[in-house]
């Protein structure tokens, strides 16, 4: 049975089997760019972590920790939280006293929104950087202005000059009255990709699997899609983004 995950960043998925693919960039790929960003652009060497106690959160932490330390960036503190946590004050107070310059967060957008709101209430001096899988509209809905200044990397670029992408964005806005975010776009491309392969192979699983591994030239609304030998998407170009006045924009 073929499984295509459109929302998993956990490094564990890479070894899950020959029939497992993903259209979301693995945390191990993104972490290298994050380390370069902190070293070359921000030029800081002291960070802290606040991550969800799940395969996702621990996977992000493990990947980033290794690459950050390889770039001589010190991890001064690390805290985790359970899924659906609503009070992060204990963890935030500990991180406040860590002397870190930035706090890297990995969790669901709702959790990140609460974290930013409570961090503002506690007057944390640190700035925040979020894993790409932690970004979504819930952040600004919950945190409001406290979300301003959050940095993150985007793994996709919705090119509105392309008719297919423009049509997708317009239809999404019409139906949901908001802009499509990362997982909406990845899910759309995943379904479009699977539809295309079933049209090529009917329900021949081996044919679909082989076609996915050897695929070239498939372009979705999020950009070109191809897979490596582990079924992970081959995509390593990221754009630095931030939140300003409750809008997700490209950082200067």
PDB file of C-alpha atoms in Angstrom:
ATOM      1  CA  UNK A   1       0.000   0.000   0.000  1.00  0.00           C
ATOM      2  CA  UNK A   2       1.446   3.356  -1.035  1.00  0.00           C
ATOM      3  CA  UNK A   3       1.369   6.180   1.476  1.00  0.00           C
ATOM      4  CA  UNK A   4       2.230   9.772   0.541  1.00  0.00           C
ATOM      5  CA  UNK A   5       2.594  12.025   3.584  1.00  0.00           C
ATOM      6  CA  UNK A   6       2.015  15.706   2.912  1.00  0.00           C
ATOM      7  CA  UNK A   7       2.631  16.907   6.462  1.00  0.00           C
ATOM      8  CA  UNK A   8       5.432  14.918   8.092  1.00  0.00           C
ATOM      9  CA  UNK A   9       8.896  16.320   8.811  1.00  0.00           C
ATOM     10  CA  UNK A  10      10.054  13.514  11.116  1.00  0.00           C
ATOM     11  CA  UNK A  11      13.363  11.959   9.982  1.00  0.00           C
ATOM     12  CA  UNK A  12      11.946   8.537  10.934  1.00  0.00           C
ATOM     13  CA  UNK A  13       9.783   8.537   7.801  1.00  0.00           C
ATOM     14  CA  UNK A  14      12.848   8.263   5.567  1.00  0.00           C
ATOM     15  CA  UNK A  15      13.379   4.651   6.685  1.00  0.00           C
ATOM     16  CA  UNK A  16       9.712   3.647   6.810  1.00  0.00           C
ATOM     17  CA  UNK A  17       9.782   1.531   3.639  1.00  0.00           C
ATOM     18  CA  UNK A  18       9.834   1.509  -0.151  1.00  0.00           C
ATOM     19  CA  UNK A  19       6.155   2.384  -0.454  1.00  0.00           C
ATOM     20  CA  UNK A  20       6.314   5.489   1.754  1.00  0.00           C
ATOM     21  CA  UNK A  21       6.785   8.946   0.198  1.00  0.00           C
ATOM     22  CA  UNK A  22       6.447  12.502   1.427  1.00  0.00           C
ATOM     23  CA  UNK A  23       5.923  15.889  -0.196  1.00  0.00           C
ATOM     24  CA  UNK A  24       6.964  17.832   2.942  1.00  0.00           C
ATOM     25  CA  UNK A  25      10.689  18.505   3.353  1.00  0.00           C
ATOM     26  CA  UNK A  26      12.357  16.375   6.029  1.00  0.00           C
ATOM     27  CA  UNK A  27      13.610  18.149   9.139  1.00  0.00           C
ATOM     28  CA  UNK A  28      17.115  16.887   8.337  1.00  0.00           C
ATOM     29  CA  UNK A  29      17.146  18.951   5.126  1.00  0.00           C
ATOM     30  CA  UNK A  30      15.685  22.115   6.636  1.00  0.00           C
ATOM     31  CA  UNK A  31      17.983  22.000   9.681  1.00  0.00           C
ATOM     32  CA  UNK A  32      21.100  22.565   7.576  1.00  0.00           C
ATOM     33  CA  UNK A  33      19.647  25.791   6.175  1.00  0.00           C
ATOM     34  CA  UNK A  34      18.556  26.898   9.656  1.00  0.00           C
ATOM     35  CA  UNK A  35      22.102  26.431  10.958  1.00  0.00           C
ATOM     36  CA  UNK A  36      23.524  28.451   8.070  1.00  0.00           C
ATOM     37  CA  UNK A  37      20.934  31.186   8.660  1.00  0.00           C
ATOM     38  CA  UNK A  38      21.831  31.595  12.330  1.00  0.00           C
ATOM     39  CA  UNK A  39      25.551  31.513  11.610  1.00  0.00           C
ATOM     40  CA  UNK A  40      25.807  33.637   8.465  1.00  0.00           C
ATOM     41  CA  UNK A  41      22.826  36.017   8.588  1.00  0.00           C
ATOM     42  CA  UNK A  42      22.041  36.542  12.266  1.00  0.00           C
ATOM     43  CA  UNK A  43      25.584  35.826  13.417  1.00  0.00           C
ATOM     44  CA  UNK A  44      24.481  34.512  16.809  1.00  0.00           C
ATOM     45  CA  UNK A  45      25.708  31.484  18.723  1.00  0.00           C
ATOM     46  CA  UNK A  46      23.275  31.070  21.613  1.00  0.00           C
ATOM     47  CA  UNK A  47      19.841  29.500  21.149  1.00  0.00           C
ATOM     48  CA  UNK A  48      17.239  27.546  23.129  1.00  0.00           C
ATOM     49  CA  UNK A  49      14.579  25.019  22.106  1.00  0.00           C
ATOM     50  CA  UNK A  50      10.894  24.601  22.912  1.00  0.00           C
ATOM     51  CA  UNK A  51       9.399  21.633  21.112  1.00  0.00           C
ATOM     52  CA  UNK A  52       6.404  19.311  21.107  1.00  0.00           C
ATOM     53  CA  UNK A  53       6.977  15.924  22.757  1.00  0.00           C
ATOM     54  CA  UNK A  54       6.122  13.887  19.647  1.00  0.00           C
ATOM     55  CA  UNK A  55       7.912  12.274  16.706  1.00  0.00           C
ATOM     56  CA  UNK A  56       7.551  15.616  14.916  1.00  0.00           C
ATOM     57  CA  UNK A  57       8.931  17.810  17.687  1.00  0.00           C
ATOM     58  CA  UNK A  58      11.684  15.413  18.743  1.00  0.00           C
ATOM     59  CA  UNK A  59      12.627  14.830  15.116  1.00  0.00           C
ATOM     60  CA  UNK A  60      13.000  18.567  14.474  1.00  0.00           C
ATOM     61  CA  UNK A  61      14.969  19.052  17.689  1.00  0.00           C
ATOM     62  CA  UNK A  62      17.310  16.138  16.989  1.00  0.00           C
ATOM     63  CA  UNK A  63      18.064  17.244  13.428  1.00  0.00           C
ATOM     64  CA  UNK A  64      18.546  20.909  14.270  1.00  0.00           C
ATOM     65  CA  UNK A  65      20.588  20.210  17.388  1.00  0.00           C
ATOM     66  CA  UNK A  66      23.154  18.265  15.394  1.00  0.00           C
ATOM     67  CA  UNK A  67      23.522  20.839  12.619  1.00  0.00           C
ATOM     68  CA  UNK A  68      23.536  23.829  14.970  1.00  0.00           C
ATOM     69  CA  UNK A  69      26.251  22.328  17.136  1.00  0.00           C
ATOM     70  CA  UNK A  70      28.271  21.521  14.006  1.00  0.00           C
ATOM     71  CA  UNK A  71      28.159  25.278  13.296  1.00  0.00           C
ATOM     72  CA  UNK A  72      29.437  26.100  16.793  1.00  0.00           C
ATOM     73  CA  UNK A  73      26.059  27.340  18.012  1.00  0.00           C
ATOM     74  CA  UNK A  74      25.474  26.670  21.696  1.00  0.00           C
ATOM     75  CA  UNK A  75      22.156  25.237  22.861  1.00  0.00           C
ATOM     76  CA  UNK A  76      21.736  26.804  26.288  1.00  0.00           C
ATOM     77  CA  UNK A  77      18.382  25.261  27.180  1.00  0.00           C
ATOM     78  CA  UNK A  78      15.756  22.849  25.900  1.00  0.00           C
ATOM     79  CA  UNK A  79      12.167  22.406  27.009  1.00  0.00           C
ATOM     80  CA  UNK A  80       9.369  20.260  25.622  1.00  0.00           C
ATOM     81  CA  UNK A  81       5.598  20.100  26.028  1.00  0.00           C
ATOM     82  CA  UNK A  82       2.791  17.631  25.458  1.00  0.00           C
ATOM     83  CA  UNK A  83       0.361  17.934  22.550  1.00  0.00           C
ATOM     84  CA  UNK A  84      -2.569  20.282  23.304  1.00  0.00           C
ATOM     85  CA  UNK A  85      -0.719  22.060  26.124  1.00  0.00           C
ATOM     86  CA  UNK A  86      -2.262  25.469  26.846  1.00  0.00           C
ATOM     87  CA  UNK A  87       0.028  26.813  29.580  1.00  0.00           C
ATOM     88  CA  UNK A  88       3.685  27.205  28.624  1.00  0.00           C
ATOM     89  CA  UNK A  89       4.647  29.665  31.344  1.00  0.00           C
ATOM     90  CA  UNK A  90       6.845  27.245  33.299  1.00  0.00           C
ATOM     91  CA  UNK A  91       8.921  26.391  30.237  1.00  0.00           C
ATOM     92  CA  UNK A  92       9.051  30.007  29.068  1.00  0.00           C
ATOM     93  CA  UNK A  93      10.321  31.290  32.422  1.00  0.00           C
ATOM     94  CA  UNK A  94      13.150  28.736  32.326  1.00  0.00           C
ATOM     95  CA  UNK A  95      14.029  29.771  28.770  1.00  0.00           C
ATOM     96  CA  UNK A  96      13.830  33.457  29.700  1.00  0.00           C
ATOM     97  CA  UNK A  97      16.698  32.927  32.123  1.00  0.00           C
ATOM     98  CA  UNK A  98      18.848  31.010  29.654  1.00  0.00           C
ATOM     99  CA  UNK A  99      20.533  34.050  28.036  1.00  0.00           C
ATOM    100  CA  UNK A 100      19.764  32.595  24.604  1.00  0.00           C
ATOM    101  CA  UNK A 101      19.343  35.042  21.739  1.00  0.00           C
ATOM    102  CA  UNK A 102      16.606  33.052  19.972  1.00  0.00           C
ATOM    103  CA  UNK A 103      14.142  30.349  20.951  1.00  0.00           C
ATOM    104  CA  UNK A 104      13.396  27.767  18.256  1.00  0.00           C
ATOM    105  CA  UNK A 105       9.866  26.378  18.506  1.00  0.00           C
ATOM    106  CA  UNK A 106       8.357  23.252  16.952  1.00  0.00           C
ATOM    107  CA  UNK A 107       4.696  22.448  17.506  1.00  0.00           C
ATOM    108  CA  UNK A 108       1.264  22.941  16.011  1.00  0.00           C
ATOM    109  CA  UNK A 109       0.347  26.508  14.935  1.00  0.00           C
ATOM    110  CA  UNK A 110      -2.210  26.820  17.753  1.00  0.00           C
ATOM    111  CA  UNK A 111       0.472  25.912  20.296  1.00  0.00           C
ATOM    112  CA  UNK A 112       2.926  28.373  18.762  1.00  0.00           C
ATOM    113  CA  UNK A 113       0.282  31.110  18.933  1.00  0.00           C
ATOM    114  CA  UNK A 114      -0.221  30.500  22.652  1.00  0.00           C
ATOM    115  CA  UNK A 115       3.547  30.372  23.230  1.00  0.00           C
ATOM    116  CA  UNK A 116       4.066  33.767  21.566  1.00  0.00           C
ATOM    117  CA  UNK A 117       1.156  35.318  23.444  1.00  0.00           C
ATOM    118  CA  UNK A 118       2.380  34.078  26.819  1.00  0.00           C
ATOM    119  CA  UNK A 119       5.985  35.032  25.994  1.00  0.00           C
ATOM    120  CA  UNK A 120       4.813  38.605  25.400  1.00  0.00           C
ATOM    121  CA  UNK A 121       2.930  38.576  28.702  1.00  0.00           C
ATOM    122  CA  UNK A 122       6.090  37.389  30.489  1.00  0.00           C
ATOM    123  CA  UNK A 123       8.252  40.000  28.729  1.00  0.00           C
ATOM    124  CA  UNK A 124      10.692  37.482  27.298  1.00  0.00           C
ATOM    125  CA  UNK A 125      13.684  39.285  25.752  1.00  0.00           C
ATOM    126  CA  UNK A 126      14.342  36.465  23.272  1.00  0.00           C
ATOM    127  CA  UNK A 127      13.161  36.437  19.684  1.00  0.00           C
ATOM    128  CA  UNK A 128      11.446  33.380  18.195  1.00  0.00           C
ATOM    129  CA  UNK A 129      12.183  31.184  15.197  1.00  0.00           C
ATOM    130  CA  UNK A 130       9.709  28.473  14.163  1.00  0.00           C
ATOM    131  CA  UNK A 131      10.113  25.282  12.188  1.00  0.00           C
ATOM    132  CA  UNK A 132       8.263  25.510   8.868  1.00  0.00           C
ATOM    133  CA  UNK A 133       5.807  22.795   9.909  1.00  0.00           C
ATOM    134  CA  UNK A 134       4.705  24.942  12.850  1.00  0.00           C
ATOM    135  CA  UNK A 135       3.336  27.763  10.705  1.00  0.00           C
ATOM    136  CA  UNK A 136      -0.372  28.379  10.106  1.00  0.00           C
ATOM    137  CA  UNK A 137      -3.173  30.977  10.461  1.00  0.00           C
ATOM    138  CA  UNK A 138      -3.843  29.955  14.084  1.00  0.00           C
ATOM    139  CA  UNK A 139      -0.631  31.715  15.115  1.00  0.00           C
ATOM    140  CA  UNK A 140      -1.860  35.220  14.333  1.00  0.00           C
ATOM    141  CA  UNK A 141      -5.447  34.433  15.341  1.00  0.00           C
ATOM    142  CA  UNK A 142      -4.271  33.559  18.851  1.00  0.00           C
ATOM    143  CA  UNK A 143      -1.131  35.674  19.329  1.00  0.00           C
ATOM    144  CA  UNK A 144      -2.303  38.780  17.438  1.00  0.00           C
ATOM    145  CA  UNK A 145       0.481  41.405  17.559  1.00  0.00           C
ATOM    146  CA  UNK A 146       2.617  39.141  19.767  1.00  0.00           C
ATOM    147  CA  UNK A 147       3.301  37.105  16.630  1.00  0.00           C
ATOM    148  CA  UNK A 148       5.072  40.008  14.921  1.00  0.00           C
ATOM    149  CA  UNK A 149       8.747  39.311  14.303  1.00  0.00           C
ATOM    150  CA  UNK A 150       8.501  35.522  14.331  1.00  0.00           C
ATOM    151  CA  UNK A 151      10.944  34.139  11.764  1.00  0.00           C
ATOM    152  CA  UNK A 152      10.658  30.892   9.818  1.00  0.00           C
ATOM    153  CA  UNK A 153      11.706  29.293   6.547  1.00  0.00           C
ATOM    154  CA  UNK A 154       9.242  28.542   3.761  1.00  0.00           C
ATOM    155  CA  UNK A 155      10.012  25.524   1.598  1.00  0.00           C
ATOM    156  CA  UNK A 156       7.540  26.460  -1.136  1.00  0.00           C
ATOM    157  CA  UNK A 157       6.970  29.433  -3.395  1.00  0.00           C
ATOM    158  CA  UNK A 158       3.536  29.962  -4.873  1.00  0.00           C
ATOM    159  CA  UNK A 159       4.322  31.526  -8.245  1.00  0.00           C
ATOM    160  CA  UNK A 160       1.177  33.468  -9.197  1.00  0.00           C
ATOM    161  CA  UNK A 161       2.496  33.999 -12.721  1.00  0.00           C
ATOM    162  CA  UNK A 162       1.722  30.344 -13.445  1.00  0.00           C
ATOM    163  CA  UNK A 163      -1.893  29.772 -14.412  1.00  0.00           C
ATOM    164  CA  UNK A 164      -2.329  26.572 -12.392  1.00  0.00           C
ATOM    165  CA  UNK A 165      -0.983  28.119  -9.208  1.00  0.00           C
ATOM    166  CA  UNK A 166      -2.950  31.331  -9.709  1.00  0.00           C
ATOM    167  CA  UNK A 167      -6.136  29.319 -10.258  1.00  0.00           C
ATOM    168  CA  UNK A 168      -5.499  27.278  -7.109  1.00  0.00           C
ATOM    169  CA  UNK A 169      -4.968  30.402  -4.978  1.00  0.00           C
ATOM    170  CA  UNK A 170      -8.066  32.127  -6.342  1.00  0.00           C
ATOM    171  CA  UNK A 171     -10.269  29.081  -5.742  1.00  0.00           C
ATOM    172  CA  UNK A 172      -8.828  28.599  -2.248  1.00  0.00           C
ATOM    173  CA  UNK A 173      -9.509  32.234  -1.336  1.00  0.00           C
ATOM    174  CA  UNK A 174     -13.058  31.984  -2.670  1.00  0.00           C
ATOM    175  CA  UNK A 175     -13.845  28.854  -0.660  1.00  0.00           C
ATOM    176  CA  UNK A 176     -12.013  29.525   2.616  1.00  0.00           C
ATOM    177  CA  UNK A 177     -11.690  33.332   2.667  1.00  0.00           C
ATOM    178  CA  UNK A 178      -7.993  33.178   3.503  1.00  0.00           C
ATOM    179  CA  UNK A 179      -4.635  32.577   1.850  1.00  0.00           C
ATOM    180  CA  UNK A 180      -3.493  28.975   1.304  1.00  0.00           C
ATOM    181  CA  UNK A 181      -0.760  27.997   3.762  1.00  0.00           C
ATOM    182  CA  UNK A 182       1.957  25.353   3.572  1.00  0.00           C
ATOM    183  CA  UNK A 183      -0.075  22.245   4.333  1.00  0.00           C
ATOM    184  CA  UNK A 184      -3.050  23.270   2.188  1.00  0.00           C
ATOM    185  CA  UNK A 185      -0.723  23.675  -0.799  1.00  0.00           C
ATOM    186  CA  UNK A 186       1.219  20.469  -0.136  1.00  0.00           C
ATOM    187  CA  UNK A 187      -1.985  18.458   0.311  1.00  0.00           C
ATOM    188  CA  UNK A 188      -3.334  19.811  -2.973  1.00  0.00           C
ATOM    189  CA  UNK A 189      -0.144  18.851  -4.823  1.00  0.00           C
ATOM    190  CA  UNK A 190      -0.082  15.416  -3.178  1.00  0.00           C
ATOM    191  CA  UNK A 191      -3.584  14.620  -4.354  1.00  0.00           C
ATOM    192  CA  UNK A 192      -2.853  16.026  -7.824  1.00  0.00           C
ATOM    193  CA  UNK A 193       0.304  13.902  -8.021  1.00  0.00           C
ATOM    194  CA  UNK A 194      -1.466  10.710  -6.976  1.00  0.00           C
ATOM    195  CA  UNK A 195      -4.291  11.391  -9.439  1.00  0.00           C
ATOM    196  CA  UNK A 196      -1.748  11.760 -12.246  1.00  0.00           C
ATOM    197  CA  UNK A 197       0.008   8.498 -11.369  1.00  0.00           C
ATOM    198  CA  UNK A 198      -3.245   6.547 -11.103  1.00  0.00           C
ATOM    199  CA  UNK A 199      -4.196   7.839 -14.543  1.00  0.00           C
ATOM    200  CA  UNK A 200      -0.869   6.518 -15.820  1.00  0.00           C
ATOM    201  CA  UNK A 201      -0.911   3.179 -14.002  1.00  0.00           C
ATOM    202  CA  UNK A 202      -4.548   2.551 -13.084  1.00  0.00           C
ATOM    203  CA  UNK A 203      -4.455   0.771  -9.696  1.00  0.00           C
ATOM    204  CA  UNK A 204      -1.203  -1.087 -10.356  1.00  0.00           C
ATOM    205  CA  UNK A 205       0.664  -0.338  -7.125  1.00  0.00           C
ATOM    206  CA  UNK A 206       4.081  -1.397  -8.409  1.00  0.00           C
ATOM    207  CA  UNK A 207       3.681   0.838 -11.445  1.00  0.00           C
ATOM    208  CA  UNK A 208       2.700   3.832  -9.299  1.00  0.00           C
ATOM    209  CA  UNK A 209       5.633   3.237  -6.948  1.00  0.00           C
ATOM    210  CA  UNK A 210       8.127   2.952  -9.789  1.00  0.00           C
ATOM    211  CA  UNK A 211       6.706   6.016 -11.507  1.00  0.00           C
ATOM    212  CA  UNK A 212       7.032   8.083  -8.328  1.00  0.00           C
ATOM    213  CA  UNK A 213      10.674   7.091  -7.796  1.00  0.00           C
ATOM    214  CA  UNK A 214      11.610   7.810 -11.408  1.00  0.00           C
ATOM    215  CA  UNK A 215       9.463  10.899 -11.851  1.00  0.00           C
ATOM    216  CA  UNK A 216      10.863  13.905 -13.707  1.00  0.00           C
ATOM    217  CA  UNK A 217       9.240  17.125 -14.824  1.00  0.00           C
ATOM    218  CA  UNK A 218       6.210  17.085 -12.503  1.00  0.00           C
ATOM    219  CA  UNK A 219       5.424  20.629 -11.400  1.00  0.00           C
ATOM    220  CA  UNK A 220       2.693  21.344  -8.869  1.00  0.00           C
ATOM    221  CA  UNK A 221       1.486  24.594  -7.345  1.00  0.00           C
ATOM    222  CA  UNK A 222       4.366  24.381  -4.814  1.00  0.00           C
ATOM    223  CA  UNK A 223       7.013  23.861  -7.494  1.00  0.00           C
ATOM    224  CA  UNK A 224       8.833  20.856  -9.026  1.00  0.00           C
ATOM    225  CA  UNK A 225       8.345  17.515  -7.283  1.00  0.00           C
ATOM    226  CA  UNK A 226      10.741  14.568  -7.407  1.00  0.00           C
ATOM    227  CA  UNK A 227      11.782  11.974  -4.822  1.00  0.00           C
ATOM    228  CA  UNK A 228      15.083  10.513  -3.640  1.00  0.00           C
ATOM    229  CA  UNK A 229      15.757   6.822  -2.971  1.00  0.00           C
ATOM    230  CA  UNK A 230      14.019   7.061   0.427  1.00  0.00           C
ATOM    231  CA  UNK A 231      10.861   8.614  -0.997  1.00  0.00           C
ATOM    232  CA  UNK A 232      11.714  12.051   0.429  1.00  0.00           C
ATOM    233  CA  UNK A 233      10.981  15.075  -1.735  1.00  0.00           C
ATOM    234  CA  UNK A 234      14.027  16.624  -3.383  1.00  0.00           C
ATOM    235  CA  UNK A 235      13.634  20.252  -2.380  1.00  0.00           C
ATOM    236  CA  UNK A 236      16.249  22.391  -0.629  1.00  0.00           C
ATOM    237  CA  UNK A 237      15.486  26.019  -1.511  1.00  0.00           C
ATOM    238  CA  UNK A 238      14.034  28.031   1.360  1.00  0.00           C
ATOM    239  CA  UNK A 239      12.783  31.586   1.744  1.00  0.00           C
ATOM    240  CA  UNK A 240      13.150  33.469   5.027  1.00  0.00           C
ATOM    241  CA  UNK A 241       9.730  34.655   6.171  1.00  0.00           C
ATOM    242  CA  UNK A 242       8.376  36.694   9.065  1.00  0.00           C
ATOM    243  CA  UNK A 243       5.066  37.887  10.480  1.00  0.00           C
ATOM    244  CA  UNK A 244       4.270  41.577  10.330  1.00  0.00           C
ATOM    245  CA  UNK A 245       0.965  43.109  11.386  1.00  0.00           C
ATOM    246  CA  UNK A 246      -0.604  39.614  11.290  1.00  0.00           C
ATOM    247  CA  UNK A 247       0.594  38.985   7.713  1.00  0.00           C
ATOM    248  CA  UNK A 248       3.049  36.289   6.605  1.00  0.00           C
ATOM    249  CA  UNK A 249       5.609  38.079   4.440  1.00  0.00           C
ATOM    250  CA  UNK A 250       9.124  37.644   3.017  1.00  0.00           C
ATOM    251  CA  UNK A 251      11.703  38.925   5.506  1.00  0.00           C
ATOM    252  CA  UNK A 252      14.016  41.712   4.341  1.00  0.00           C
TER     253      UNK A 252
END
